[in-house]
mmCIF file of C-alpha atoms in Angstrom:
data_model
loop_
_atom_site.group_PDB
_atom_site.id
_atom_site.type_symbol
_atom_site.label_atom_id
_atom_site.label_comp_id
_atom_site.label_asym_id
_atom_site.label_seq_id
_atom_site.Cartn_x
_atom_site.Cartn_y
_atom_site.Cartn_z
ATOM 1 C CA MET N 131 43.631 -5.114 0.858
ATOM 2 C CA LYS N 132 42.753 -1.661 -0.439
ATOM 3 C CA ASN N 133 41.445 -2.914 -3.406
ATOM 4 C CA HIS N 134 39.110 -5.511 -1.402
ATOM 5 C CA ILE N 135 38.173 -1.880 0.583
ATOM 6 C CA ALA N 136 37.253 0.198 -2.902
ATOM 7 C CA ARG N 137 34.997 -2.789 -3.987
ATOM 8 C CA ALA N 138 33.281 -2.702 -0.680
ATOM 9 C CA LEU N 139 32.819 1.091 -0.928
ATOM 10 C CA LEU N 140 31.418 0.309 -4.552
ATOM 11 C CA ILE N 141 29.016 -2.117 -3.385
ATOM 12 C CA CYS N 142 27.553 0.134 -0.659
ATOM 13 C CA ALA N 143 27.173 2.780 -3.199
ATOM 14 C CA GLY N 144 25.355 0.881 -5.053
ATOM 15 C CA LEU N 145 22.888 -0.787 -2.884
ATOM 16 C CA LEU N 146 22.268 2.723 -1.758
ATOM 17 C CA ALA N 147 21.058 3.493 -5.016
ATOM 18 C CA SER N 148 18.664 0.500 -5.229
ATOM 19 C CA TYR N 149 16.625 1.537 -2.443
ATOM 20 C CA PRO N 150 14.095 4.642 -2.418
ATOM 21 C CA ALA N 151 15.550 7.463 -0.623
ATOM 22 C CA ILE N 152 14.621 7.322 3.578
ATOM 23 C CA ALA N 153 12.881 11.024 3.563
ATOM 24 C CA GLN N 154 11.826 12.622 0.180
ATOM 25 C CA ASN N 155 12.483 16.314 -0.704
ATOM 26 C CA THR N 156 9.708 17.830 -2.418
ATOM 27 C CA ASP N 157 11.879 20.627 -3.413
ATOM 28 C CA THR N 158 12.997 21.878 -7.654
ATOM 29 C CA ALA N 159 16.398 21.482 -7.867
ATOM 30 C CA LEU N 160 17.756 24.083 -10.502
ATOM 31 C CA VAL N 161 18.390 21.013 -12.694
ATOM 32 C CA PRO N 162 17.519 17.779 -11.196
ATOM 33 C CA LEU N 163 21.156 16.072 -11.550
ATOM 34 C CA PRO N 164 22.605 14.357 -8.439
ATOM 35 C CA SER N 165 26.170 15.103 -9.914
ATOM 36 C CA LEU N 166 25.264 18.832 -9.288
ATOM 37 C CA ASP N 167 24.616 20.114 -6.064
ATOM 38 C CA ASP N 168 21.656 22.396 -5.214
ATOM 39 C CA PHE N 169 20.839 23.446 -1.529
ATOM 40 C CA THR N 170 18.898 26.121 -2.500
ATOM 41 C CA LYS N 171 15.405 24.102 -2.115
ATOM 42 C CA GLY N 172 13.794 25.741 -4.672
ATOM 43 C CA GLU N 173 14.175 29.131 -2.894
ATOM 44 C CA ASP N 174 16.108 32.431 -4.148
ATOM 45 C CA GLY N 175 18.578 33.614 -1.997
ATOM 46 C CA TRP N 176 21.513 32.021 0.335
ATOM 47 C CA ALA N 177 21.938 28.362 0.683
ATOM 48 C CA VAL N 178 24.865 25.949 2.975
ATOM 49 C CA GLY N 179 25.581 22.697 2.595
ATOM 50 C CA LEU N 180 28.944 21.167 4.793
ATOM 51 C CA GLY N 181 30.077 18.126 5.238
ATOM 52 C CA LEU N 182 33.037 15.383 4.569
ATOM 53 C CA GLY N 183 34.007 12.701 2.230
ATOM 54 C CA VAL N 184 36.481 9.917 2.012
ATOM 55 C CA GLU N 185 38.047 9.289 -1.515
ATOM 56 C CA TYR N 186 40.124 6.047 -2.447
ATOM 57 C CA GLU N 187 42.066 7.451 -5.767
ATOM 58 C CA THR N 188 45.051 7.000 -7.639
ATOM 59 C CA ALA N 189 47.867 8.719 -6.137
ATOM 60 C CA TYR N 190 48.619 10.590 -9.844
ATOM 61 C CA GLU N 191 47.551 10.394 -13.251
ATOM 62 C CA GLY N 192 48.919 7.453 -14.719
ATOM 63 C CA SER N 193 49.931 5.207 -11.229
ATOM 64 C CA ASP N 194 49.554 2.340 -10.290
ATOM 65 C CA GLU N 195 49.298 3.485 -6.347
ATOM 66 C CA PHE N 196 46.293 3.834 -4.486
ATOM 67 C CA GLY N 197 45.370 5.743 -1.494
ATOM 68 C CA PHE N 198 42.603 7.259 0.650
ATOM 69 C CA GLU N 199 41.741 10.853 1.314
ATOM 70 C CA ILE N 200 39.558 12.878 3.345
ATOM 71 C CA GLN N 201 37.939 15.995 1.680
ATOM 72 C CA PRO N 202 35.485 18.551 2.905
ATOM 73 C CA ALA N 203 31.928 18.531 0.710
ATOM 74 C CA GLY N 204 29.340 20.944 0.465
ATOM 75 C CA ALA N 205 29.269 24.644 -0.745
ATOM 76 C CA VAL N 206 27.972 28.138 -0.406
ATOM 77 C CA GLN N 207 24.926 29.294 -2.407
ATOM 78 C CA TRP N 208 22.854 32.358 -4.119
ATOM 79 C CA ARG N 209 20.065 31.739 -5.862
ATOM 80 C CA SER N 210 18.275 33.924 -8.006
ATOM 81 C CA GLY N 211 15.731 32.463 -10.549
ATOM 82 C CA ASP N 212 17.649 30.002 -12.763
ATOM 83 C CA ASN N 213 21.174 31.198 -11.916
ATOM 84 C CA ILE N 214 22.689 29.814 -8.868
ATOM 85 C CA PHE N 215 26.328 31.395 -7.831
ATOM 86 C CA TYR N 216 28.616 29.410 -5.862
ATOM 87 C CA PHE N 217 31.731 28.858 -3.940
ATOM 88 C CA ALA N 218 32.799 25.555 -3.513
ATOM 89 C CA GLY N 219 35.978 24.876 -2.151
ATOM 90 C CA GLU N 220 38.719 26.141 -3.776
ATOM 91 C CA ALA N 221 36.445 27.095 -6.743
ATOM 92 C CA PHE N 222 34.231 29.826 -7.551
ATOM 93 C CA GLY N 223 30.988 29.579 -10.020
ATOM 94 C CA TRP N 224 27.979 29.955 -11.927
ATOM 95 C CA ARG N 225 25.301 27.914 -13.406
ATOM 96 C CA GLY N 226 22.283 28.952 -15.316
ATOM 97 C CA ARG N 227 19.354 26.976 -16.857
ATOM 98 C CA ARG N 228 17.975 28.316 -19.902
ATOM 99 C CA ASP N 229 14.986 27.192 -21.861
ATOM 100 C CA ASP N 230 14.402 23.644 -19.375
ATOM 101 C CA VAL N 231 16.787 22.084 -21.253
ATOM 102 C CA TRP N 232 19.741 23.836 -21.360
ATOM 103 C CA LEU N 233 22.274 24.019 -18.792
ATOM 104 C CA PHE N 234 25.304 26.408 -18.859
ATOM 105 C CA GLU N 235 28.504 26.659 -16.224
ATOM 106 C CA ALA N 236 31.674 28.219 -15.528
ATOM 107 C CA LEU N 237 34.030 27.851 -12.718
ATOM 108 C CA LEU N 238 37.533 29.276 -11.686
ATOM 109 C CA GLY N 239 39.118 26.620 -9.810
ATOM 110 C CA PHE N 240 42.288 25.556 -8.287
ATOM 111 C CA GLU N 241 44.761 23.655 -9.529
ATOM 112 C CA GLU N 242 47.297 21.385 -6.989
ATOM 113 C CA GLY N 243 49.524 20.163 -9.428
ATOM 114 C CA ARG N 244 52.142 17.041 -8.945
ATOM 115 C CA GLU N 245 54.523 16.675 -6.363
ATOM 116 C CA GLU N 246 57.480 14.086 -6.600
ATOM 117 C CA GLY N 247 56.819 12.879 -3.427
ATOM 118 C CA ASP N 248 52.915 11.800 -4.642
ATOM 119 C CA SER N 249 54.470 8.387 -5.869
ATOM 120 C CA ASP N 250 55.107 6.754 -2.292
ATOM 121 C CA GLU N 251 57.559 4.158 -4.418
ATOM 122 C CA GLY N 252 59.634 6.653 -5.978
ATOM 123 C CA TYR N 253 58.365 6.826 -9.379
ATOM 124 C CA LEU N 254 58.395 10.590 -10.025
ATOM 125 C CA ASP N 255 61.938 11.066 -8.546
ATOM 126 C CA GLY N 256 63.884 13.392 -10.551
ATOM 127 C CA LEU N 257 60.854 14.640 -13.007
ATOM 128 C CA GLY N 258 60.564 17.714 -10.732
ATOM 129 C CA SER N 259 57.199 19.161 -9.264
ATOM 130 C CA GLN N 260 54.519 21.056 -11.340
ATOM 131 C CA GLU N 261 53.352 24.454 -10.104
ATOM 132 C CA GLU N 262 50.003 25.081 -8.390
ATOM 133 C CA GLY N 263 47.927 27.230 -10.255
ATOM 134 C CA PHE N 264 44.234 28.165 -11.379
ATOM 135 C CA GLU N 265 42.318 26.935 -14.047
ATOM 136 C CA ALA N 266 38.606 27.829 -15.930
ATOM 137 C CA VAL N 267 36.120 25.220 -16.346
ATOM 138 C CA PHE N 268 33.207 25.742 -19.202
ATOM 139 C CA GLN N 269 30.121 23.463 -19.558
ATOM 140 C CA ALA N 270 27.229 23.143 -21.426
ATOM 141 C CA ARG N 271 24.490 20.598 -20.785
ATOM 142 C CA ARG N 272 21.702 19.792 -23.642
ATOM 143 C CA ALA N 273 18.887 17.561 -22.348
ATOM 144 C CA PHE N 274 16.876 15.892 -24.812
ATOM 145 C CA SER N 275 13.444 16.884 -22.545
ATOM 146 C CA THR N 276 12.615 18.602 -19.981
ATOM 147 C CA ASP N 277 12.616 15.839 -17.093
ATOM 148 C CA TRP N 278 16.439 15.391 -17.689
ATOM 149 C CA ARG N 279 16.300 12.016 -18.404
ATOM 150 C CA TYR N 280 18.885 11.996 -21.558
ATOM 151 C CA TRP N 281 21.634 14.507 -22.256
ATOM 152 C CA LEU N 282 24.553 15.295 -24.108
ATOM 153 C CA VAL N 283 27.182 17.134 -22.486
ATOM 154 C CA GLY N 284 30.635 19.015 -23.166
ATOM 155 C CA ARG N 285 33.114 20.639 -21.087
ATOM 156 C CA VAL N 286 36.507 22.678 -21.759
ATOM 157 C CA VAL N 287 39.100 23.201 -18.978
ATOM 158 C CA THR N 288 42.246 25.589 -19.971
ATOM 159 C CA GLY N 289 44.427 27.285 -17.710
ATOM 160 C CA GLY N 290 48.234 27.757 -18.227
ATOM 161 C CA ASP N 291 49.180 24.448 -19.290
ATOM 162 C CA GLY N 292 47.242 23.654 -22.100
ATOM 163 C CA ASN N 293 43.199 22.718 -22.933
ATOM 164 C CA LEU N 294 41.546 19.757 -22.186
ATOM 165 C CA GLY N 295 37.672 19.112 -23.804
ATOM 166 C CA LEU N 296 35.333 16.237 -22.581
ATOM 167 C CA PHE N 297 32.001 15.247 -24.503
ATOM 168 C CA GLY N 298 29.812 12.573 -23.966
ATOM 169 C CA ILE N 299 26.207 11.577 -23.374
ATOM 170 C CA GLY N 300 24.113 10.907 -19.544
ATOM 171 C CA ARG N 301 21.084 9.251 -18.159
ATOM 172 C CA ARG N 302 19.486 10.003 -15.013
ATOM 173 C CA PHE N 303 17.629 7.082 -12.982
ATOM 174 C CA GLY N 304 14.571 8.002 -10.570
ATOM 175 C CA ASP N 305 12.129 10.762 -10.841
ATOM 176 C CA GLN N 306 12.779 12.767 -8.080
ATOM 177 C CA THR N 307 13.126 16.615 -9.088
ATOM 178 C CA ASP N 308 14.887 17.594 -5.623
ATOM 179 C CA GLY N 309 18.785 16.485 -7.036
ATOM 180 C CA SER N 310 18.758 13.164 -5.415
ATOM 181 C CA GLY N 311 18.731 10.134 -7.333
ATOM 182 C CA SER N 312 21.616 8.902 -9.464
ATOM 183 C CA GLU N 313 22.886 9.295 -13.157
ATOM 184 C CA ILE N 314 25.849 8.051 -15.195
ATOM 185 C CA ASN N 315 27.709 9.681 -18.246
ATOM 186 C CA LEU N 316 29.844 8.016 -20.738
ATOM 187 C CA VAL N 317 32.221 10.380 -22.277
ATOM 188 C CA ALA N 318 35.728 10.703 -24.653
ATOM 189 C CA VAL N 319 38.157 12.931 -23.345
ATOM 190 C CA PHE N 320 40.740 14.899 -25.042
ATOM 191 C CA HIS N 321 43.649 17.093 -24.855
ATOM 192 C CA ASP N 322 46.261 19.443 -26.839
ATOM 193 C CA SER N 323 49.725 18.478 -26.747
ATOM 194 C CA GLU N 324 50.704 21.167 -24.450
ATOM 195 C CA TYR N 325 48.285 19.558 -21.450
ATOM 196 C CA ALA N 326 49.241 16.021 -22.689
ATOM 197 C CA ASN N 327 52.762 16.576 -21.953
ATOM 198 C CA LYS N 328 52.190 18.440 -18.509
ATOM 199 C CA GLY N 329 50.926 14.826 -17.081
ATOM 200 C CA PHE N 330 52.180 12.574 -19.116
ATOM 201 C CA GLY N 331 55.692 14.146 -21.180
ATOM 202 C CA ILE N 332 59.197 13.975 -20.396
ATOM 203 C CA ASN N 333 61.648 16.011 -21.755
ATOM 204 C CA ASP N 334 65.890 15.151 -21.930
ATOM 205 C CA ALA N 335 66.569 16.865 -18.523
ATOM 206 C CA GLN N 336 63.903 14.990 -16.672
ATOM 207 C CA SER N 337 65.327 12.153 -18.720
ATOM 208 C CA ALA N 338 68.485 12.391 -17.507
ATOM 209 C CA ALA N 339 67.500 12.796 -14.043
ATOM 210 C CA SER N 340 65.020 10.194 -13.298
ATOM 211 C CA GLY N 341 66.265 7.412 -15.579
ATOM 212 C CA LEU N 342 62.975 7.350 -17.713
ATOM 213 C CA ASP N 343 63.030 7.233 -21.292
ATOM 214 C CA ALA N 344 61.965 10.788 -22.622
ATOM 215 C CA ILE N 345 58.700 11.517 -24.921
ATOM 216 C CA SER N 346 56.718 13.736 -25.988
ATOM 217 C CA LEU N 347 53.070 13.390 -26.639
ATOM 218 C CA SER N 348 50.554 15.034 -29.720
ATOM 219 C CA GLY N 349 47.192 16.552 -29.222
ATOM 220 C CA GLY N 350 44.361 14.029 -29.220
ATOM 221 C CA LEU N 351 42.075 10.977 -27.742
ATOM 222 C CA ARG N 352 43.114 11.226 -24.187
ATOM 223 C CA SER N 353 40.640 8.690 -22.571
ATOM 224 C CA ILE N 354 37.094 7.106 -23.077
ATOM 225 C CA GLY N 355 35.533 7.020 -18.942
ATOM 226 C CA VAL N 356 31.977 6.566 -17.357
ATOM 227 C CA ASP N 357 31.514 7.877 -14.068
ATOM 228 C CA TYR N 358 28.376 7.422 -11.859
ATOM 229 C CA SER N 359 27.207 9.821 -9.440
ATOM 230 C CA PHE N 360 24.374 9.379 -6.504
ATOM 231 C CA ARG N 361 22.640 11.519 -3.732
ATOM 232 C CA TYR N 362 20.169 11.001 -1.539
ATOM 233 C CA TYR N 363 18.138 12.612 1.556
ATOM 234 C CA VAL N 364 18.406 10.375 4.592
ATOM 235 C CA ARG N 365 17.045 12.824 6.344
ATOM 236 C CA GLU N 366 14.814 16.198 5.651
ATOM 237 C CA ASN N 367 18.693 18.168 5.885
ATOM 238 C CA TRP N 368 20.804 15.154 5.408
ATOM 239 C CA GLN N 369 22.395 13.895 2.506
ATOM 240 C CA ILE N 370 24.608 10.927 1.526
ATOM 241 C CA TYR N 371 26.750 11.613 -1.998
ATOM 242 C CA GLY N 372 28.895 9.390 -3.403
ATOM 243 C CA GLU N 373 30.938 8.941 -6.785
ATOM 244 C CA ALA N 374 32.775 6.184 -9.381
ATOM 245 C CA LEU N 375 34.851 7.215 -12.032
ATOM 246 C CA PHE N 376 37.068 5.056 -14.317
ATOM 247 C CA GLU N 377 39.003 6.346 -16.941
ATOM 248 C CA TYR N 378 40.726 4.362 -19.827
ATOM 249 C CA TYR N 379 44.040 6.051 -21.484
ATOM 250 C CA SER N 380 44.307 6.163 -25.282
ATOM 251 C CA SER N 381 47.403 4.303 -26.511
ATOM 252 C CA GLU N 382 49.687 6.952 -26.884
ATOM 253 C CA VAL N 383 49.150 7.747 -23.514
ATOM 254 C CA GLN N 384 49.898 4.668 -22.214
ATOM 255 C CA LYS N 385 53.331 4.773 -23.734
ATOM 256 C CA SER N 386 54.137 7.256 -21.418
ATOM 257 C CA PRO N 387 56.571 5.652 -18.876
ATOM 258 C CA ILE N 388 54.915 8.232 -16.307
ATOM 259 C CA ALA N 389 51.357 6.036 -16.678
ATOM 260 C CA ARG N 390 52.107 2.852 -14.844
ATOM 261 C CA SER N 391 48.759 1.855 -15.483
ATOM 262 C CA ASP N 392 46.220 2.030 -18.409
ATOM 263 C CA TYR N 393 43.230 3.346 -16.465
ATOM 264 C CA GLU N 394 42.549 5.572 -13.526
ATOM 265 C CA ALA N 395 40.026 5.266 -11.150
ATOM 266 C CA GLU N 396 38.255 6.580 -8.232
ATOM 267 C CA VAL N 397 35.329 5.987 -5.738
ATOM 268 C CA GLY N 398 33.843 8.337 -2.902
ATOM 269 C CA ILE N 399 31.132 8.772 -0.726
ATOM 270 C CA GLY N 400 30.088 11.151 1.953
ATOM 271 C CA PHE N 401 27.486 13.189 4.123
ATOM 272 C CA ILE N 402 26.857 16.654 4.063
ATOM 273 C CA TYR N 403 24.259 18.512 6.279
ATOM 274 C CA VAL N 404 22.176 21.422 4.281
ATOM 275 C CA PHE N 405 21.191 24.248 6.863
#
């Protein structure tokens, strides 16, 4: 039943993306990409967008259990020329556009970790809970032209438990300059051994407590993924947004007993009111 609901959400997202926005905004976003929210309407100063979304996703990395989660949406932003500083949920960040074809971003966010109770079926029992903490994210995108039709993207995530890197290529659909429309990215994800074992490693003590085979992973390719984002104005100040993500794990990750599925998936949709 849950899988049917997830497919329905994806179909709804596709139908919305296939129609023009009900109310087109003529403002210019810092970068016209729907995956990057910009509530400033092209003006310097403060901007606020608040909303709510629902996500259907895997319970934890490698899980074959799915569930719904309600999430707040939006951000408080301050724009100065080609720079936006923002607070969004559990993250503080900055974005800056340079030479009209470069976008740089840096943020400090909160990582929730993993609890044994994240698995309703008890698949994480005996593995212990992972501590919550902060992680830093650095991103750069290089467009092939000033209309941001195609671009290259690179991202690094680092914190107290290793490092993760993402590299890929993206394409934008539509000609809007207000940040609405849709986009798709194809990416390859890499992790070092510390980050890999945080999510999928099992040491001897955890093996004895859980009954799962011990495993230690090395760094390298983590997964190949694709994500799709859309954002549209349904009224002058109302946005509808959504995202669908699919990540296929590498053969080494699939060997871990924690990876009960060879993929991770997520779909979400929500509304934001822009003040």
